PDB file of C-alpha atoms and ligand atoms in Angstrom:
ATOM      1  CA  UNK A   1      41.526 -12.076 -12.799  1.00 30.00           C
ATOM      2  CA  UNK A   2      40.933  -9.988  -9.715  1.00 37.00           C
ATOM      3  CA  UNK A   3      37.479  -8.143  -9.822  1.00 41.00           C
ATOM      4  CA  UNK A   4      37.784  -4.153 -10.097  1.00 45.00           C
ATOM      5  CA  UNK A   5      34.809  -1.914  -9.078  1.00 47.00           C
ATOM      6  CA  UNK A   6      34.148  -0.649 -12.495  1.00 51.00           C
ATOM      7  CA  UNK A   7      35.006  -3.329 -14.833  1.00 53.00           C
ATOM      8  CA  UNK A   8      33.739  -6.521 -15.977  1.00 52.00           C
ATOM      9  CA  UNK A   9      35.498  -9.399 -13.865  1.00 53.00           C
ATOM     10  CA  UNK A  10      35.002 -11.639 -16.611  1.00 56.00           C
ATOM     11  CA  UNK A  11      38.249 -11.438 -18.673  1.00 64.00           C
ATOM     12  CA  UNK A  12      38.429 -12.486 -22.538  1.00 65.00           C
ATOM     13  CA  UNK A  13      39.928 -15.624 -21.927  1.00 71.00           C
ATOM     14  CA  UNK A  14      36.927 -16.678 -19.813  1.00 69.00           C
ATOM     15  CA  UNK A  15      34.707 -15.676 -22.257  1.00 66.00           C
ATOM     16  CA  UNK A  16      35.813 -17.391 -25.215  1.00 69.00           C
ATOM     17  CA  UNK A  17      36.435 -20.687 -23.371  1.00 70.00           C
ATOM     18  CA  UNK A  18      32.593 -20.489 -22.811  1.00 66.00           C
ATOM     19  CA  UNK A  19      30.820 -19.990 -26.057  1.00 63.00           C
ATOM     20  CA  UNK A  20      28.382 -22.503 -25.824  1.00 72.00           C
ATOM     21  CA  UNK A  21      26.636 -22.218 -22.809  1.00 74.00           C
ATOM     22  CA  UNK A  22      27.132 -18.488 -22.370  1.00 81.00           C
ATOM     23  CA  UNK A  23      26.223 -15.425 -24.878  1.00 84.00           C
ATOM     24  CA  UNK A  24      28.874 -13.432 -24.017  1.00 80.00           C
ATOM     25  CA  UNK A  25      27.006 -10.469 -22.942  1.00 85.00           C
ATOM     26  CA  UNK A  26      25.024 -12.705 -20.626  1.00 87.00           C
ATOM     27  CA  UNK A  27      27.625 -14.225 -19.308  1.00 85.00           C
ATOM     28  CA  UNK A  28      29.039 -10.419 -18.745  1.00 83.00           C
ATOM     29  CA  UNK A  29      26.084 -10.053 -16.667  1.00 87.00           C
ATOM     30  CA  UNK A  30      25.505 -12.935 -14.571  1.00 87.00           C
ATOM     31  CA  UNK A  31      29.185 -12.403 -13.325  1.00 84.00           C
ATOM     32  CA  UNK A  32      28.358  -8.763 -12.400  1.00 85.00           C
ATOM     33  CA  UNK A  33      27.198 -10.766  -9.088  1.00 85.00           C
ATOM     34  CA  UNK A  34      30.676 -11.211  -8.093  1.00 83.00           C
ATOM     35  CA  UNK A  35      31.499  -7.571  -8.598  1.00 76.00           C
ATOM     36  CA  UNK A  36      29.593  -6.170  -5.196  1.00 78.00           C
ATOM     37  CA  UNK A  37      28.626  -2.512  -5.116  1.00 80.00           C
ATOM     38  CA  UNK A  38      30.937  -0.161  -6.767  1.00 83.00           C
ATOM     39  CA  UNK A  39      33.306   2.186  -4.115  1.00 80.00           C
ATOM     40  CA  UNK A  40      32.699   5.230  -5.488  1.00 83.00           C
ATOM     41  CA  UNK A  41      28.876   7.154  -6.678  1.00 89.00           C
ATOM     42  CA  UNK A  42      28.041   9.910  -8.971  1.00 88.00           C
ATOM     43  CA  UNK A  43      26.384  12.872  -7.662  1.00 93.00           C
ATOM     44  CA  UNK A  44      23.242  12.669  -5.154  1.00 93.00           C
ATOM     45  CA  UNK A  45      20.910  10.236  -4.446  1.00 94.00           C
ATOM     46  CA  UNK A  46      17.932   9.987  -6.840  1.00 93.00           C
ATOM     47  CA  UNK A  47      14.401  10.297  -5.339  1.00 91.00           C
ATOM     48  CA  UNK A  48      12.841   6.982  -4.554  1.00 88.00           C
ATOM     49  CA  UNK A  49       9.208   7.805  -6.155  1.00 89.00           C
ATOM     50  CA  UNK A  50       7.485   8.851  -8.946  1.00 90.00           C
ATOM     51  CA  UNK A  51       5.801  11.758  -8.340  1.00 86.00           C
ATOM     52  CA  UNK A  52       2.255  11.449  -9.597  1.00 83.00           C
ATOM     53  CA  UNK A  53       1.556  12.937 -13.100  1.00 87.00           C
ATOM     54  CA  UNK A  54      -1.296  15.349 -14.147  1.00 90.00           C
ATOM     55  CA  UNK A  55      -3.367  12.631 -15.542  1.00 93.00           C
ATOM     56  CA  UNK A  56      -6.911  11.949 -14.233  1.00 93.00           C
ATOM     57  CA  UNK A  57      -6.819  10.823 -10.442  1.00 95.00           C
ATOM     58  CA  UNK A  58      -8.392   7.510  -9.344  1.00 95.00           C
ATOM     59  CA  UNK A  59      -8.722   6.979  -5.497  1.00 92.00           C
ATOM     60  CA  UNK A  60      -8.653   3.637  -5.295  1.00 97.00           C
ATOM     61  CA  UNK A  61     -10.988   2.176  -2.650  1.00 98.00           C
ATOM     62  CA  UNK A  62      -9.837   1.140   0.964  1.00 98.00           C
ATOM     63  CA  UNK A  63      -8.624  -2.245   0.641  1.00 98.00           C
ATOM     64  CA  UNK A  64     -10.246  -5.255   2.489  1.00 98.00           C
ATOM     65  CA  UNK A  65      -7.943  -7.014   4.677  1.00 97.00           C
ATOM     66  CA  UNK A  66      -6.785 -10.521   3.619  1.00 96.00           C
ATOM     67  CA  UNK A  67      -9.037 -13.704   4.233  1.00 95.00           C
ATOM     68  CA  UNK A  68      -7.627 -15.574   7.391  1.00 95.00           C
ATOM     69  CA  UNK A  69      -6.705 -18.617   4.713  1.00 95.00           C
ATOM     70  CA  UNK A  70      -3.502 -20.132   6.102  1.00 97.00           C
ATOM     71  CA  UNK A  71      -0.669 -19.330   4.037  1.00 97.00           C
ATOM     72  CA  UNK A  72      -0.081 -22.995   3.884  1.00 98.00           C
ATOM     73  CA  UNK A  73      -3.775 -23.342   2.300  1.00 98.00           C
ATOM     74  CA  UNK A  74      -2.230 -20.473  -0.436  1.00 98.00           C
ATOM     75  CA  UNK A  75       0.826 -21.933  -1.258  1.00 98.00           C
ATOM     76  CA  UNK A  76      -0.327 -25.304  -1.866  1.00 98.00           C
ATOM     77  CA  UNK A  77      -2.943 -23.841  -4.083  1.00 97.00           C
ATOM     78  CA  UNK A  78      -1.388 -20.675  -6.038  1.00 98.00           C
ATOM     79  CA  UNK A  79      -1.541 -21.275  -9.584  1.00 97.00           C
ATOM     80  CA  UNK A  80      -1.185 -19.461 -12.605  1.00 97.00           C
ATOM     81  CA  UNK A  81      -4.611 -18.921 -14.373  1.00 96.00           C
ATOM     82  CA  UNK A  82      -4.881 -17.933 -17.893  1.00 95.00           C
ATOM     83  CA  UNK A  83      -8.724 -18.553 -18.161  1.00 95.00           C
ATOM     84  CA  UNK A  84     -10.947 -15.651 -17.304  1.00 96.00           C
ATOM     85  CA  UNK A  85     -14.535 -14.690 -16.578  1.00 96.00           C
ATOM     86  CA  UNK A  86     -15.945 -12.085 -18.834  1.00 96.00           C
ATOM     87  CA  UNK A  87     -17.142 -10.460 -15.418  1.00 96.00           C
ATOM     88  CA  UNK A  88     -15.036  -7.379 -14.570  1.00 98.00           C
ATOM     89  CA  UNK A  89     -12.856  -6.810 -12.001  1.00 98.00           C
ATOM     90  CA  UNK A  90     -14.021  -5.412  -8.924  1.00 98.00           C
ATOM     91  CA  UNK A  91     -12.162  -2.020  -8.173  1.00 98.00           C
ATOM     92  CA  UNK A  92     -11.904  -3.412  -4.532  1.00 98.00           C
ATOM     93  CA  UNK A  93      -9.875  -6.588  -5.162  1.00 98.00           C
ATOM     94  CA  UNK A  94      -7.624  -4.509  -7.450  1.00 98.00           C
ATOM     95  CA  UNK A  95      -6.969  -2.094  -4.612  1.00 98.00           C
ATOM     96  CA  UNK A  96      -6.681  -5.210  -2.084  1.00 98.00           C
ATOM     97  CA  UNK A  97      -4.127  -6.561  -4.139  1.00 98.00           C
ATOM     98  CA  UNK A  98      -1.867  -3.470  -4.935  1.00 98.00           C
ATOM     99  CA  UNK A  99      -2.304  -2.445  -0.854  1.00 98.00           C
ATOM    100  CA  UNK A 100      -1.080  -6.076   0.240  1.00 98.00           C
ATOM    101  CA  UNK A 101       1.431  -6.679  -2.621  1.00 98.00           C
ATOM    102  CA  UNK A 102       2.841  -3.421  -3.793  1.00 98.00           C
ATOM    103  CA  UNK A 103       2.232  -0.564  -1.525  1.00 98.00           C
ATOM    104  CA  UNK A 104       4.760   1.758   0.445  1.00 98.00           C
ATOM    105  CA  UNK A 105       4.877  -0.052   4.169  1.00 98.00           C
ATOM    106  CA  UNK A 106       7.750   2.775   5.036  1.00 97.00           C
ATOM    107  CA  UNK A 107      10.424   4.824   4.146  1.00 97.00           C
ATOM    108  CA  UNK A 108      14.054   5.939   5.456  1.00 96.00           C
ATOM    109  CA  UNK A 109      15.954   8.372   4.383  1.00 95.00           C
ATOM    110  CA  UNK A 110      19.683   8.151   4.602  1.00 94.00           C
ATOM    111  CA  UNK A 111      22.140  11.264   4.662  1.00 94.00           C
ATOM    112  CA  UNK A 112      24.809   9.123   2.380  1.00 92.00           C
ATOM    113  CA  UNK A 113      22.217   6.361   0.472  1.00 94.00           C
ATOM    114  CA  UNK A 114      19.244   8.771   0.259  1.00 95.00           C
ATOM    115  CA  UNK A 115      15.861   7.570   0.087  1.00 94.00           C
ATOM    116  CA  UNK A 116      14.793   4.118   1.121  1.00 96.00           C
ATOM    117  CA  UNK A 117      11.390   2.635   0.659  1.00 97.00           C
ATOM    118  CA  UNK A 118       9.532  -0.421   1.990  1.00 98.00           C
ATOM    119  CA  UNK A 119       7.254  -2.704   0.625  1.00 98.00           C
ATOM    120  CA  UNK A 120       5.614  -6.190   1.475  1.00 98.00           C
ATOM    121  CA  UNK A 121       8.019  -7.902  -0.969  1.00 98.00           C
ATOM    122  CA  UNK A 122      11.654  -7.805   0.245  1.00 98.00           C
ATOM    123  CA  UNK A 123      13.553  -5.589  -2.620  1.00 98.00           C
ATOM    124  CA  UNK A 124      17.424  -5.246  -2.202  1.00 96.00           C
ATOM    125  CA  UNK A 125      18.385  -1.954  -0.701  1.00 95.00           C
ATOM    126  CA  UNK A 126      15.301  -1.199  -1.026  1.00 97.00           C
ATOM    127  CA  UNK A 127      15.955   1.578  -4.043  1.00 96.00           C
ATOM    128  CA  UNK A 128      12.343   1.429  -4.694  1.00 96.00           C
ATOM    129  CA  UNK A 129      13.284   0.998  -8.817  1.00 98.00           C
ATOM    130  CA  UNK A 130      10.085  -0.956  -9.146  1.00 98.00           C
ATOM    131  CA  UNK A 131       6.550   0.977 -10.584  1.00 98.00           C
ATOM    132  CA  UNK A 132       3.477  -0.801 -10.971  1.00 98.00           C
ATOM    133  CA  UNK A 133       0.919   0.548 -14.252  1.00 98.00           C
ATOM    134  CA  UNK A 134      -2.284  -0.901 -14.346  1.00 98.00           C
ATOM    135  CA  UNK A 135      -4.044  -1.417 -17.897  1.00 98.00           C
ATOM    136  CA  UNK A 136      -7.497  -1.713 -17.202  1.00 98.00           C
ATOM    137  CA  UNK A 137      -9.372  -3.425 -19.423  1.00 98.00           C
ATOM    138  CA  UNK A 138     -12.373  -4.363 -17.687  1.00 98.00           C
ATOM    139  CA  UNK A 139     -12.326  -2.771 -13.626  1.00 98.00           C
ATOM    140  CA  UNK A 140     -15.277  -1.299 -12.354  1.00 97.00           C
ATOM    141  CA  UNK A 141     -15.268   2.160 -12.271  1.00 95.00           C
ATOM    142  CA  UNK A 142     -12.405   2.909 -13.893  1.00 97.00           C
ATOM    143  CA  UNK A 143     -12.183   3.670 -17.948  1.00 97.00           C
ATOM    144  CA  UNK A 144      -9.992   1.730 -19.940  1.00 98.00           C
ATOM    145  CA  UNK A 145      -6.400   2.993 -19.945  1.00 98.00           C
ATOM    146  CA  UNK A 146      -3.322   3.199 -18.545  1.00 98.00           C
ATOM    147  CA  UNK A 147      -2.838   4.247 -14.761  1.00 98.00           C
ATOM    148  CA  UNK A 148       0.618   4.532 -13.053  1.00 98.00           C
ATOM    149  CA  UNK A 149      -0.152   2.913  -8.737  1.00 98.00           C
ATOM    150  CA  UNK A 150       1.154   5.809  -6.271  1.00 97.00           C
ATOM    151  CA  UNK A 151       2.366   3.406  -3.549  1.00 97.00           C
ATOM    152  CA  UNK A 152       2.346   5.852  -1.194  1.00 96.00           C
ATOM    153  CA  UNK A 153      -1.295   7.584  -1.678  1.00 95.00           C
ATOM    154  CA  UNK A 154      -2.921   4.280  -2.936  1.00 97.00           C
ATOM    155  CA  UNK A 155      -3.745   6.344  -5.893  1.00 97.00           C
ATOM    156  CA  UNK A 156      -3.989   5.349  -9.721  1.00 98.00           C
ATOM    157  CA  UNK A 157      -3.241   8.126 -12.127  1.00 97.00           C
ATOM    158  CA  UNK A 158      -4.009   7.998 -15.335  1.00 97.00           C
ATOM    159  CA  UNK A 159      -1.141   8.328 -18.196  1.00 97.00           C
ATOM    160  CA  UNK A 160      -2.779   7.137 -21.486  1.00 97.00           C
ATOM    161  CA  UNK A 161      -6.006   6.647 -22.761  1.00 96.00           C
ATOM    162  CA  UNK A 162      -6.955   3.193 -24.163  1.00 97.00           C
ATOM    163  CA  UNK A 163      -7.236   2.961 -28.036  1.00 97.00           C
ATOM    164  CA  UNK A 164      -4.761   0.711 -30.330  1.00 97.00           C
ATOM    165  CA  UNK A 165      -2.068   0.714 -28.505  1.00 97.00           C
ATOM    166  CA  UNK A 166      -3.484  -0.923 -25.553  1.00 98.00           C
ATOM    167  CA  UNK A 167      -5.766  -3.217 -27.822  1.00 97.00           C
ATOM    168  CA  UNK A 168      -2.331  -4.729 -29.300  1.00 97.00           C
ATOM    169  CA  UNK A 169      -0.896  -5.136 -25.716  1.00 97.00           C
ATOM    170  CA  UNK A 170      -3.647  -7.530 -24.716  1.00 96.00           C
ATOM    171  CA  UNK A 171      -3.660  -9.510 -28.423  1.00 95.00           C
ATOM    172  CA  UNK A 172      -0.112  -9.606 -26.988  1.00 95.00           C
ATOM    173  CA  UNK A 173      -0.685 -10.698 -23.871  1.00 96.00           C
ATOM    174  CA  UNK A 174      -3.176 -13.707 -25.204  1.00 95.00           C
ATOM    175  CA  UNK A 175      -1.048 -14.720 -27.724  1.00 94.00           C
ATOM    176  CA  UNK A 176       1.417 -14.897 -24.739  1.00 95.00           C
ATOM    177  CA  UNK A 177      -0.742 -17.055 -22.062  1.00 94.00           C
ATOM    178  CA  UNK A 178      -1.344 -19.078 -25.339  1.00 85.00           C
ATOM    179  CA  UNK A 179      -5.034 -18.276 -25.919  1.00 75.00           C
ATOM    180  CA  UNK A 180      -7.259 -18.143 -28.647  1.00 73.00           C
ATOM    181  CA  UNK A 181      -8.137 -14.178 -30.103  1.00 70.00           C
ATOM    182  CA  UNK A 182     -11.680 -15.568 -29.314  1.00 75.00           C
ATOM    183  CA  UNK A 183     -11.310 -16.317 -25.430  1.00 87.00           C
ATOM    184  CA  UNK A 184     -12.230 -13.643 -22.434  1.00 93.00           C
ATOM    185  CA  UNK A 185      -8.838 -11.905 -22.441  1.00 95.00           C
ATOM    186  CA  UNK A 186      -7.743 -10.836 -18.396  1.00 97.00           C
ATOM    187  CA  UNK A 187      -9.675  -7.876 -16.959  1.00 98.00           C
ATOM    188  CA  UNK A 188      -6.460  -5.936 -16.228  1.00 98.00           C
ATOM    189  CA  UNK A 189      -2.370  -6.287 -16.870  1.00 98.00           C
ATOM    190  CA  UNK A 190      -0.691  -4.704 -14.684  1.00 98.00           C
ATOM    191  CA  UNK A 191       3.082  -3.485 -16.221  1.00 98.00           C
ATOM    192  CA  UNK A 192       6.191  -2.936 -14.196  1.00 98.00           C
ATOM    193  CA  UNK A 193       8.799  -0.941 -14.610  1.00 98.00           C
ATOM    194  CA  UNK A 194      12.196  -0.242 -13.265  1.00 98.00           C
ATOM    195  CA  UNK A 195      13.511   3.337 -12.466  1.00 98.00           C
ATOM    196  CA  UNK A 196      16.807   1.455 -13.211  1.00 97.00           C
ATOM    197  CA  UNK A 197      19.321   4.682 -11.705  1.00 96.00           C
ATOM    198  CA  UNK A 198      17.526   4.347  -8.783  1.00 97.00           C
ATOM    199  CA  UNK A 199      19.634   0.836  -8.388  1.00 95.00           C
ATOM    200  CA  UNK A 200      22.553   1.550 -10.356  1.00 94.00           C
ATOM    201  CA  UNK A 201      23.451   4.617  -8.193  1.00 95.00           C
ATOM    202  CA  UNK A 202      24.465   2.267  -5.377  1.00 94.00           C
ATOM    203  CA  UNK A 203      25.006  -0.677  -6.993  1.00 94.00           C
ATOM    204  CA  UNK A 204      26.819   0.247 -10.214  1.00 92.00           C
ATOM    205  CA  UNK A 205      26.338  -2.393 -13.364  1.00 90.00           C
ATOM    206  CA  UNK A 206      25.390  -5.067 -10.334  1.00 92.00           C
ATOM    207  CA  UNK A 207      22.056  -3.219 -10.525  1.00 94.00           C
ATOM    208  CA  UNK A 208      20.131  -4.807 -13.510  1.00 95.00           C
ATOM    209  CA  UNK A 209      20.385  -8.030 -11.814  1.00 94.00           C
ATOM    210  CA  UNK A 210      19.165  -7.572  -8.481  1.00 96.00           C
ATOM    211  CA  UNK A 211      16.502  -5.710 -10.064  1.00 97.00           C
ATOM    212  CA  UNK A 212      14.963  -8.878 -11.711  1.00 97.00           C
ATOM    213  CA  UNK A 213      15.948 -10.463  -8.715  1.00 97.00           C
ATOM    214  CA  UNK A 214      13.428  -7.939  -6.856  1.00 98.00           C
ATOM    215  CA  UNK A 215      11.081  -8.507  -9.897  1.00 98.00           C
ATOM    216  CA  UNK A 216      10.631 -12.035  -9.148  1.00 98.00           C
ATOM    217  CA  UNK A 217       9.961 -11.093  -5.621  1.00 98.00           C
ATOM    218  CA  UNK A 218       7.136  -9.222  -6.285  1.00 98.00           C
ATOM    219  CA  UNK A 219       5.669 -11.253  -9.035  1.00 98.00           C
ATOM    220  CA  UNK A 220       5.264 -14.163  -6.274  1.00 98.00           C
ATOM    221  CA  UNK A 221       3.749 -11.604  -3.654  1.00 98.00           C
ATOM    222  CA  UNK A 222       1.581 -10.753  -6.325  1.00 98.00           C
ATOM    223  CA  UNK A 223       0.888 -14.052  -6.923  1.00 98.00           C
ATOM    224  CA  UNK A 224      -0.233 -15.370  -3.020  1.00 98.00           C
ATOM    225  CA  UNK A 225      -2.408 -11.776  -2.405  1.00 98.00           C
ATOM    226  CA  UNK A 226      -3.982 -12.803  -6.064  1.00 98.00           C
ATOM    227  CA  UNK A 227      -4.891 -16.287  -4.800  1.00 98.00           C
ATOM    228  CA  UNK A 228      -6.106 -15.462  -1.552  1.00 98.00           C
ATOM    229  CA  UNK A 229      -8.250 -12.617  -3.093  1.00 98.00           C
ATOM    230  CA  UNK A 230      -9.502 -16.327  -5.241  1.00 98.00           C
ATOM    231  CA  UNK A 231      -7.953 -13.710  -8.616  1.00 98.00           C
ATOM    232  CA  UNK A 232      -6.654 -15.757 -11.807  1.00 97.00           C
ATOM    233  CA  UNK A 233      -3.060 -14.667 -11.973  1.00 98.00           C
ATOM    234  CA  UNK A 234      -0.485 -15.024 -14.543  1.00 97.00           C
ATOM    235  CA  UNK A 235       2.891 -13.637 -14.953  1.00 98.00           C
ATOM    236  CA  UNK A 236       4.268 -13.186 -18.461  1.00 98.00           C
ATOM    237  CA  UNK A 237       8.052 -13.325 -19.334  1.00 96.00           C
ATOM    238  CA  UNK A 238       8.007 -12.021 -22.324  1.00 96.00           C
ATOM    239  CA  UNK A 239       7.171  -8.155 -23.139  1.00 94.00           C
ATOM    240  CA  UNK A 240       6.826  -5.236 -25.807  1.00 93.00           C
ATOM    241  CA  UNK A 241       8.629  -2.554 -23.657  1.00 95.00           C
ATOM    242  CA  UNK A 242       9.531  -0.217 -26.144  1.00 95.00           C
ATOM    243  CA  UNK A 243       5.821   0.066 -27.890  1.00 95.00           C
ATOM    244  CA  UNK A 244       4.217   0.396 -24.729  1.00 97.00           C
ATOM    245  CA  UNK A 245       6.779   3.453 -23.391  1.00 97.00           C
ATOM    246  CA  UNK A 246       5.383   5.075 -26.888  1.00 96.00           C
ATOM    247  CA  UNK A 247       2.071   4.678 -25.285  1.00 97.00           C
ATOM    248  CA  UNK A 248       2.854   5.870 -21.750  1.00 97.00           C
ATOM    249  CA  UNK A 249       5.703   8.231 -22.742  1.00 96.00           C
ATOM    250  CA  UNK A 250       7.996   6.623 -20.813  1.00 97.00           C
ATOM    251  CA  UNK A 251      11.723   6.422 -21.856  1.00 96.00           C
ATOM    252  CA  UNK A 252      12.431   3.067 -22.271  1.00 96.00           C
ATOM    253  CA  UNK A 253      16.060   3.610 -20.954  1.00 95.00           C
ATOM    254  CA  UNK A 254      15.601   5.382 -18.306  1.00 96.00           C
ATOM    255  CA  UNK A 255      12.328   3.752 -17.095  1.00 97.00           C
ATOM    256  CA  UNK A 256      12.292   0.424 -19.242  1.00 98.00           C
ATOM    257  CA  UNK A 257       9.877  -2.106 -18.729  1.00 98.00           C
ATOM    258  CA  UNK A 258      10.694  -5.123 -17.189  1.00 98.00           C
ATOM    259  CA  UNK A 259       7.490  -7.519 -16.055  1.00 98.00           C
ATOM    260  CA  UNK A 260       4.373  -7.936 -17.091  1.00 98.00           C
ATOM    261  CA  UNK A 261       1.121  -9.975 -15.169  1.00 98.00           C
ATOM    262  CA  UNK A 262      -2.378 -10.745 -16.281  1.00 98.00           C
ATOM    263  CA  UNK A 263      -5.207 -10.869 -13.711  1.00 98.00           C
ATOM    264  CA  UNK A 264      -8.935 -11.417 -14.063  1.00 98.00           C
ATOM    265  CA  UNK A 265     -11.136 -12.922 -11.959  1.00 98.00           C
ATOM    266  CA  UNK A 266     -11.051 -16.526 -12.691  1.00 97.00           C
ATOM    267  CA  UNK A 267     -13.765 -18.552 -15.172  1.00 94.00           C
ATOM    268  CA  UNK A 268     -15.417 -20.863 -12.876  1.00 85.00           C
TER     269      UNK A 268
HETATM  270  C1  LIG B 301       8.794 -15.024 -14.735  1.00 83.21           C
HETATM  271  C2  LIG B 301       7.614 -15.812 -15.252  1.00 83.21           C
HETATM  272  C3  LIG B 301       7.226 -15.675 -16.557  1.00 83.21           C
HETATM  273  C4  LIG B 301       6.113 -16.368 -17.054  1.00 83.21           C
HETATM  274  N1  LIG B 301       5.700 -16.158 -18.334  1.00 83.21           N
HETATM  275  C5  LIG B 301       4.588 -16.776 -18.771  1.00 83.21           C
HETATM  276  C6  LIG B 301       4.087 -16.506 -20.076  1.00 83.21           C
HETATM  277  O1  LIG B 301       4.638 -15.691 -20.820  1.00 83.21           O
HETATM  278  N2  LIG B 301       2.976 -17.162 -20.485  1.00 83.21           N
HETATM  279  C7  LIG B 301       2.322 -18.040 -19.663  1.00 83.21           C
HETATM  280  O2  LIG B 301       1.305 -18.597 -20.084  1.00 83.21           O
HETATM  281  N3  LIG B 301       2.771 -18.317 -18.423  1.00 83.21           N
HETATM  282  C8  LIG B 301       3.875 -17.696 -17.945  1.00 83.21           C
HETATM  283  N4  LIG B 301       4.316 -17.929 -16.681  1.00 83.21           N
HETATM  284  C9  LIG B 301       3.635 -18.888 -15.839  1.00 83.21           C
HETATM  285  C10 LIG B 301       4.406 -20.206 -15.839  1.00 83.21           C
HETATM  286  O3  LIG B 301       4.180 -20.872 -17.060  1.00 83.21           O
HETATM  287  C11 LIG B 301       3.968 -21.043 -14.641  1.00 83.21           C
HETATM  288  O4  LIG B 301       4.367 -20.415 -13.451  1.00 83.21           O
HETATM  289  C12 LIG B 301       4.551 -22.452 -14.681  1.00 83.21           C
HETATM  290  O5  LIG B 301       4.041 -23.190 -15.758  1.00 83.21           O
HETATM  291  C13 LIG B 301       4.258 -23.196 -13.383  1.00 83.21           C
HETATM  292  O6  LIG B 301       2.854 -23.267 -13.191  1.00 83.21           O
HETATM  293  P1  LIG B 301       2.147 -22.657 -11.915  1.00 83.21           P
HETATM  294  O7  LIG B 301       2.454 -21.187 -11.846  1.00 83.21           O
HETATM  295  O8  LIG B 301       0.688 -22.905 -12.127  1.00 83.21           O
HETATM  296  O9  LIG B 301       2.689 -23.373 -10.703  1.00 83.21           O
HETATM  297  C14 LIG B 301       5.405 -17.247 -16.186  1.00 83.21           C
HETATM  298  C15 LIG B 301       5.807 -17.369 -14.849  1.00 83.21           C
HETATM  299  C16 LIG B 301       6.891 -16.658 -14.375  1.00 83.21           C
HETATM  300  C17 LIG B 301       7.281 -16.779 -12.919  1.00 83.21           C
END
């Protein structure tokens, strides 16, 4: 069956032959790869950023530069690290971390693709779908809540208060790295989300995944600035998008979430 633009390539035949190794809605997706970008795109461009809400402004510190630790030295020791120190986390290596992982390094702005924006992890087309939220449980300076990152003003603003909601996202989260209720939970989780149109306006139903693709991209740059900072990081694949969008007020359509990563400073 010949691949068209808009429609699934897989054709029924395919999927029925493949029932056991394939759901067929997976197996929909994962052949969405073969599909390319669709020819044709609805109305403008949309914006590559968030702009920042009302909430209570945060300027994050300016972030220290990385320690000269060769990025051999970092590979061969990144690890994920579930166990925490009950010490908080300072407000500088959480702004190190988002400046060297996560920030805007540039834009471009296209007359036909609109808005392109940069970052230290590679991201394709660089539609700029991915947002960063930062739960802080325990960060210096900062109250408990929920903070959406400005990449581009280094900037945390804050969209919901702690209380319940956030108290069952890290019960969540330890029951997740596999930890006892009774252990130091991580001193923040940072959530990601994907402004999904922001792909799917170029790339059509090929969108979803390059946007996990770009998910796992930044979940590893994450990982290296986390380890060099000497952070306990964890990534965590599994996720309760649609309470926490209650929380945030996020639609969890248009703006699910999509990744999820612990991060204290490690238990020595
Ligand atoms: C996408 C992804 C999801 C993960 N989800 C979890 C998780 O839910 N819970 C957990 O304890 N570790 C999680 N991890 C960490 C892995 O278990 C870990 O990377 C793996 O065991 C290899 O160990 P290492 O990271 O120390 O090299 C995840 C890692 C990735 C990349």
């Amino acid at each position: 069956m010949t691949p068209t633009p808009d429609g699934p390539p897989a054709d029924e035949e395919e999927i029925r032959r493949a029932p056991r190794a394939w759901h067929p809605t997976d197996l929909d997706l994962y052949l969405q790869r073969e599909l390319g970008a669709p020819a044709h795109r609805d109305g403008p461009p949309p914006a590559a950023r968030t702009a920042p809400g009302n909430g209570r402004h945060v300027q994050l510190p300016a972030p220290a530069p990385l320690p000269a630790t060769a990025l051999g030295d970092i590979l061969a020791t990144r690890r994920s690290r579930r166990a925490y120190s009950p010490a908080p986390l300072p407000l500088t290596d959480l702004s190190t971390l988002l400046h060297h992982a996560a920030r805007t390094t540039g834009t471009l702005h296209d007359a036909t693709l609109g808005d392109h924006a940069f970052h230290p992890y590679p991201s394709a087309g660089a539609r700029a779908e991915l947002e960063v939220y930062v739960v802080a449980g325990r960060v210096t300076g900062v109250l408990p809540g929920a903070y959406h990152y400005d990449t581009v003003t280094h900037r945390l603003t804050e969209v919901a208060p702690s209380g319940p909601q956030q108290d069952e996202l890290y019960a969540y989260v330890r029951r997740a790295l596999d930890k006892a209720e009774t252990s130091t939970p991580p001193a923040a989780i940072l959530l990601v989300t994907a402004v999904l149109q922001r792909l799917t306006w170029k790339y059509g139903r090929l969108g979803l995944t390059l946007m996990y693709q770009n998910l796992g991209c930044l979940y590893q740059t994450l990982y290296l600035v986390a380890t060099a900072l000497g952070l306990a990081p964890c990534a965590v694949g599994v996720g309760r998008g649609r309470q926490n969008a209650r929380w945030l007020d996020l639609d969890p359509y248009t703006e699910p979430e999509v990744g999820c990563f612990a991060l204290g400073r490690p238990r020595r």
